[in-house]
Amino acid sequence: MRTSPIRRGGLAAIPAATLLLLAACSSGGDADTSADEAQAGRAGSGESSARVAVSYESGVAVLDGETLEVLADLDSEEFTRLNPAGDGRHVMVTVADGFQLLDTGAGKDGAEPRMTDTVYEADTPGHVVPHAGRTVLYADGTSDSTILETDDLTGEARTVAGTEAHHGVSLVLEDGTFLTTVGDAETRSGAVAQDASGTTVAESDQCPGIHGEGTAAGEVVVFGCEDGALLYADGGFQKLAAPDQPYGRMGNAYVSESSPLVVGDYKTDPDAEGYLLGAVTVIDTTDGTLEVVDLPDGADYTFRGVARGPQDRAFVLGTDGSIHVLDPESRRVVDAFPVIDAWEGPAEWQDPHPSLKVHDDVAYVTEPASKAVHAVDLTTGEVLRTATLDAEPNEMAVAGD
C-alpha cells in the first residue's frame, strides 16, 4: 500500500479515445432555471439541504435540491461522469486525469458550489464506491484502488496496487476487508477478499464478466456476473446462477443498506443492440436466491434509470416516461407515476438520455429532450418542480444528508 498522488491544477480536454474506455456501469453556457407555477411547491416533506449536480457537454450545473434553482454553472470537460463522494457534500467528477472533487456546498451552511483544484490521479478513472467511512476510487488503466477517508477527502490517501488492468471495482468493509475484482484487458473472472494486512482470505473465479457492486443489509456485497451474481458475506463467496444460461447478465446492483433484497438489471442476449432492458433481478441475500422479474410494456430502462427509495422499493424510469414502482418483496410493480414524455434508448451509453436519482422521498429525473430536470415526490407521484437548463442534462449525482 502506498500514498496516492493528489494534485491541484488545471485540466486538459478529454481525448475521444479516453471516452470509449469509460465503460457504462451499473456534460456550455449559462443555465437558467424556470419553475412551472402550477407545480410550485416543496421538493419533499421538509426543507432540503441537498444539491443536485447535473453534467452536460463541457460543464456541470449544481441545482438546489429544494427549488431546483441553478446555484452554479461550472466549466468541465466535454464528457464527464458524476458520483457521490459519500460525505453528503462532495461529488467525484470523472475527468481525463482522474477524479476531480466538486464541492456542491450541500449542508446547513448553504455554501456556494465550486469545482475544486483537487484531482485524485488515475489512469482511466472508473468506479467510485463510498462505504463504511471510506471512499474507494478505481483506475481501470492500472487496477489500482485509491482509498480515502470519507470524512476527510482531502487528507492522506492510500493506494492498493492492482495486478492486471481491467474495468473493475473495489470497496472496503467495516472490518477493513478489502474486496476487489479480478481480470485483465480481455476478461474478468471474479473477485478476491483480503484482510487489513493484505492477506487473501477468500477468492472466487466463478463470475465471468464481473461488473458493478452493491452492499445490502448485513454488509452482504453483491457483484454482477454474465451468468448470475456473486455474493460475499461472512468471509466467503457464494455464486448465484441466473435462470438463463449460459448468458443471463446482471451488471449493476441497486441496493438499500436496510434491506436484504437487491435489485439488479438483467440482460439475456449478448448480441442485442442498444441499451434498453425489460427485466430486473431480485436477489434475496438471506436465502441466497436470484429471481427474474419482467417489467410491464413501456417500462424498458437503462442503467441510469433505476434507484432504491422509500420503503426500500425500487423505482424504474421507463421509456413510457413513467416511474414504475417495484416492490422487491412481492416481486411486483405496484404503481406508476407519469413524469416525462416517452423516449427512445440511446445509440451510445454516453449519449444524454433520461436518468433518475433518489434522495430521501424525492426522485430527480432528467429529460434531455426538453433540457429539463424534474423533482418528483415518490410518496404521491406528484411532480413538484421543473427546471429548464440551457443544455441537455446527462448524468446526475445528489449530495446531501
C-alpha positions in Angstrom: 0.0 0.0 0.0 1.3 3.4 -0.9 0.4 7.1 -0.7 -1.7 8.1 -3.7 -0.9 11.2 -5.7 -3.4 14.1 -5.3 -2.7 17.2 -7.3 -4.2 20.6 -7.7 -4.3 22.4 -11.0 -5.9 22.8 -14.4 -7.2 20.0 -16.7 -6.8 19.3 -20.4 -9.7 18.4 -22.7 -10.6 14.8 -22.6 -9.4 12.8 -25.6 -12.0 10.9 -27.7 -10.2 7.7 -27.2 -10.5 8.0 -23.4 -14.2 8.4 -23.7 -14.6 5.0 -25.2 -12.8 3.5 -22.2 -15.1 4.9 -19.6 -17.4 1.8 -19.6 -21.0 2.1 -18.6 -22.0 0.8 -15.1 -24.5 0.0 -13.1 -21.8 17.1 -19.6 -21.6 25.0 -22.1 -23.1 28.2 -21.3 -25.1 29.7 -18.5 -28.1 27.7 -17.4 -31.2 29.4 -16.2 -34.0 27.9 -14.2 -37.7 28.2 -14.7 -40.4 26.7 -12.5 -44.0 25.9 -13.6 -46.2 27.9 -11.3 -48.8 25.2 -11.4 -46.2 22.8 -10.0 -44.8 25.2 -7.4 -44.2 23.6 -4.0 -41.6 21.9 -2.0 -39.3 19.2 -3.2 -40.0 16.8 -0.3 -41.7 16.7 3.1 -39.5 19.4 4.6 -36.7 21.9 3.9 -33.9 20.3 1.8 -30.2 20.9 2.1 -29.5 18.7 -0.8 -27.7 19.7 -4.0 -28.1 18.1 -7.4 -25.1 18.0 -9.8 -26.0 17.7 -13.4 -23.5 17.2 -16.2 -23.9 18.5 -19.7 -21.5 18.9 -22.6 -18.4 20.7 -21.2 -19.9 21.6 -17.9 -21.6 20.7 -14.6 -24.6 22.6 -13.2 -25.4 22.5 -9.5 -29.0 22.9 -8.5 -30.7 23.5 -5.2 -32.5 20.3 -4.2 -35.5 22.1 -2.9 -36.1 24.8 -5.5 -34.1 23.4 -8.5 -32.6 26.9 -8.8 -29.2 26.7 -10.6 -26.7 27.8 -8.0 -23.6 27.4 -10.1 -22.7 26.6 -13.7 -19.1 25.2 -13.8 -16.8 24.5 -16.7 -15.6 21.0 -17.1 -14.5 18.6 -19.9 -16.6 17.6 -22.9 -17.8 14.4 -21.2 -17.7 13.7 -17.5 -19.2 11.2 -15.1 -20.6 12.1 -11.7 -20.5 10.0 -8.5 -21.4 11.0 -4.9 -18.2 11.0 -2.8 -20.1 9.7 0.2 -19.8 12.6 2.6 -23.1 14.3 1.7 -21.4 17.3 0.2 -18.9 16.4 -2.5 -19.1 14.8 -5.9 -16.4 13.0 -7.8 -16.2 14.3 -11.4 -14.5 11.8 -13.8 -12.1 13.7 -16.0 -9.2 12.7 -18.2 -6.5 12.7 -15.4 -8.6 11.1 -12.7 -11.3 12.2 -10.3 -11.9 15.9 -9.7 -13.5 17.0 -6.4 -16.7 19.1 -6.8 -17.9 20.9 -3.7 -21.6 21.2 -4.1 -22.0 23.2 -1.0 -24.7 20.9 0.4 -25.4 21.2 4.1 -26.7 23.7 6.6 -24.3 26.4 5.7 -25.5 26.5 2.1 -22.1 27.3 0.7 -21.6 28.3 -2.9 -20.8 25.3 -5.2 -17.3 25.2 -6.7 -15.1 22.9 -8.7 -12.0 22.5 -6.6 -8.5 22.1 -7.9 -8.1 18.7 -6.1 -7.7 15.8 -8.6 -7.1 12.2 -7.5 -4.9 11.0 -10.3 -6.0 7.8 -12.0 -5.3 6.1 -15.3 -8.7 5.7 -16.9 -10.8 6.5 -13.9 -13.8 4.2 -13.3 -16.0 3.3 -10.3 -16.4 5.3 -7.1 -17.6 3.4 -4.1 -18.3 5.0 -0.7 -18.9 2.5 2.1 -18.2 2.2 5.9 -16.5 5.6 6.1 -14.1 5.1 3.2 -14.4 6.1 -0.4 -12.6 4.0 -3.0 -11.6 5.2 -6.4 -10.8 2.6 -9.1 -8.4 3.2 -12.0 -9.2 0.8 -14.9 -5.9 1.6 -16.6 -3.8 0.1 -13.7 -6.4 -1.6 -11.5 -5.1 0.5 -8.6 -7.6 1.4 -5.8 -7.2 4.7 -4.1 -8.7 4.7 -0.6 -9.9 7.9 1.1 -11.4 8.6 4.5 -14.9 9.8 3.5 -15.0 12.5 6.2 -11.6 13.8 5.2 -11.5 13.5 1.4 -8.5 15.9 1.0 -6.4 14.1 3.6 -3.9 11.4 3.1 -4.9 8.8 0.6 -3.7 5.2 0.4 -3.4 3.2 -2.8 -3.7 -0.6 -3.1 -1.7 -1.5 -6.3 -3.6 -3.6 -8.8 -2.2 -6.6 -10.7 -3.7 -6.6 -14.2 -5.5 -3.7 -15.6 -9.3 -4.2 -16.2 -12.6 -2.4 -15.8 -13.1 -3.2 -12.2 -14.3 -2.1 -8.8 -13.1 -2.2 -5.2 -14.5 -1.4 -1.7 -13.5 -1.7 1.9 -15.8 -3.2 4.6 -16.3 -2.2 8.2 -13.7 -4.6 9.5 -11.1 -3.4 6.9 -11.6 -6.3 4.5 -10.6 -5.2 1.0 -12.7 -6.6 -1.9 -11.6 -6.1 -5.5 -12.4 -7.7 -8.8 -10.0 -9.9 -10.8 -9.4 -9.7 -14.5 -7.2 -8.5 -17.3 -7.6 -6.5 -20.5 -9.6 -9.3 -22.2 -11.7 -10.9 -19.5 -12.9 -10.5 -15.9 -13.4 -13.6 -13.9 -14.2 -13.0 -10.2 -13.2 -11.3 -7.0 -10.8 -11.6 -4.1 -11.1 -10.6 -0.4 -8.0 -9.5 1.6 -7.8 -8.7 5.3 -6.3 -5.5 6.6 -2.8 -6.9 6.4 -3.2 -7.7 2.7 -3.6 -11.5 3.2 -6.1 -13.2 0.9 -9.0 -14.7 2.9 -11.3 -15.7 0.1 -11.5 -15.7 -3.7 -13.7 -16.8 -6.5 -13.3 -17.2 -10.2 -17.0 -18.0 -10.8 -18.1 -14.6 -12.0 -17.4 -14.2 -15.7 -17.6 -10.6 -16.8 -17.9 -9.4 -13.2 -19.2 -5.8 -13.1 -20.6 -3.4 -10.5 -21.2 -3.9 -6.8 -23.7 -3.1 -4.1 -23.9 -3.6 -0.3 -27.1 -4.8 1.2 -28.2 -5.2 4.8 -25.8 -7.1 7.0 -22.9 -5.9 4.8 -23.6 -8.6 2.1 -21.8 -7.5 -1.1 -23.2 -8.3 -4.5 -21.3 -8.3 -7.8 -22.9 -8.8 -11.2 -21.9 -11.7 -13.5 -22.7 -12.7 -17.1 -24.4 -15.8 -15.7 -25.8 -14.6 -12.4 -24.4 -12.9 -9.4 -21.6 -13.3 -6.8 -22.2 -12.7 -3.1 -19.6 -12.0 -0.4 -20.6 -12.5 3.3 -19.1 -13.9 6.5 -15.7 -14.3 4.9 -16.7 -16.3 1.8 -18.1 -16.0 -1.7 -21.3 -17.6 -2.9 -22.3 -17.9 -6.6 -26.0 -17.5 -7.6 -26.8 -18.7 -11.1 -29.2 -16.9 -13.4 -32.2 -18.9 -14.7 -31.0 -18.2 -18.3 -27.7 -20.0 -19.2 -25.1 -19.6 -20.5 -25.9 -15.9 -20.5 -28.1 -14.1 -18.0 -26.2 -10.9 -17.2 -26.6 -8.7 -14.2 -24.2 -5.8 -14.4 -25.5 -3.2 -11.8 -26.8 -3.7 -8.3 -29.3 -1.2 -6.8 -29.3 -1.7 -3.0 -30.6 -0.4 0.3 -28.4 -1.0 3.3 -31.6 -1.6 5.3 -32.9 -4.4 3.0 -31.5 -7.9 2.3 -33.1 -7.7 -1.1 -31.0 -6.5 -4.1 -32.5 -5.3 -7.4 -30.2 -5.7 -10.4 -30.5 -5.1 -14.1 -30.8 -8.1 -16.4 -29.9 -9.0 -20.0 -30.3 -12.3 -21.8 -29.0 -11.6 -25.3 -25.3 -10.7 -25.5 -25.8 -9.6 -29.1 -28.8 -7.4 -28.5 -28.4 -3.9 -30.0 -28.9 -0.8 -27.8 -29.0 -0.4 -24.1 -32.7 -0.9 -23.2 -33.6 -3.7 -20.8 -37.0 -5.1 -19.9 -36.5 -7.2 -16.8 -34.7 -7.0 -13.4 -33.3 -9.4 -11.0 -34.3 -9.6 -7.3 -31.7 -11.2 -5.1 -32.5 -12.4 -1.6 -29.2 -12.2 0.2 -30.6 -14.0 3.2 -31.9 -17.1 1.3 -29.3 -16.9 -1.4 -31.8 -16.8 -4.3 -32.0 -14.9 -7.6 -35.3 -14.4 -9.5 -36.0 -12.5 -12.7 -39.0 -10.1 -12.8 -40.3 -9.0 -16.2 -41.4 -5.4 -16.3 -44.6 -4.1 -17.9 -44.8 -3.0 -21.5 -43.3 0.5 -21.7 -41.1 0.0 -18.7 -37.9 -0.6 -20.6 -35.0 1.2 -19.0 -31.2 1.8 -19.0 -28.7 1.5 -16.2 -29.2 5.2 -15.4 -32.9 4.8 -14.7 -33.1 2.6 -11.5 -32.8 3.6 -7.9 -33.9 2.5 -4.4 -36.1 4.8 -2.3 -39.0 4.9 0.2 -40.0 1.6 1.8 -36.9 0.1 0.2 -38.8 -0.1 -3.1 -37.1 0.1 -6.5 -38.0 2.9 -8.9 -37.6 2.3 -12.6 -37.8 5.1 -15.1 -39.4 3.5 -18.2 -39.4 4.5 -21.8 -43.1 5.4 -21.5 -42.0 8.3 -19.3 -43.3 6.9 -16.0 -41.5 5.9 -12.8 -42.6 2.3 -12.2 -42.6 1.3 -8.5 -41.3 -2.2 -7.9 -41.9 -3.9 -4.5 -38.9 -6.3 -4.2 -40.7 -8.4 -1.5 -43.7 -9.3 -3.7 -41.6 -9.1 -7.0 -44.5 -6.9 -8.4 -44.8 -3.5 -9.9 -47.3 -1.8 -7.6 -47.6 1.7 -9.1 -46.5 4.0 -11.9 -46.0 7.8 -11.8 -46.1 9.7 -15.2 -43.3 12.2 -15.3 -41.8 12.9 -18.7 -42.6 12.2 -22.4 -41.9 8.8 -23.9 -38.3 8.4 -25.1 -36.1 6.0 -27.0 -32.9 4.4 -25.9 -29.5 6.0 -26.6 -27.4 5.0 -29.6 -24.3 5.0 -27.3 -24.5 4.8 -23.5 -22.6 8.1 -23.1 -25.4 9.9 -25.0 -27.8 12.1 -22.9 -30.9 10.1 -22.1 -33.3 10.2 -19.1 -31.9 9.3 -15.7 -33.2 9.0 -12.2 -31.6 9.6 -8.8 -33.4 9.4 -5.4 -32.7 11.4 -2.2 -35.0 10.8 0.7 -38.6 10.7 -0.7 -37.7 12.7 -3.8 -36.7 11.5 -7.2 -34.8 13.8 -9.6 -35.4 12.9 -13.2 -33.6 14.4 -16.3 -35.4 14.9 -19.6 -32.7 15.7 -22.2 -35.3 16.3 -25.0 -36.7 19.3 -23.2 -33.5 20.2 -21.3 -35.4 19.7 -18.1 -34.8 18.4 -14.6 -37.9 17.3 -12.6 -38.4 16.7 -8.8 -40.9 14.1 -8.0 -42.5 13.2 -4.6 -42.2 9.4 -4.5 -44.9 9.1 -1.8 -47.6 10.7 -4.0 -46.2 10.7 -7.6 -46.6 14.4 -7.8 -44.1 16.4 -10.0 -43.1 19.1 -7.5 -40.9 21.3 -9.6 -39.3 21.5 -13.0 -36.2 23.4 -14.0 -35.2 24.1 -17.6 -31.5 24.3 -18.4 -29.7 25.7 -21.4 -28.1 22.4 -22.4 -29.1 18.7 -22.4 -28.6 17.2 -19.0 -26.7 14.0 -19.0 -25.6 12.4 -15.7 -26.6 13.3 -12.2 -25.4 12.9 -8.6 -27.1 14.1 -5.5 -25.3 15.3 -2.4 -27.0 15.8 1.0 -27.5 14.2 4.4 
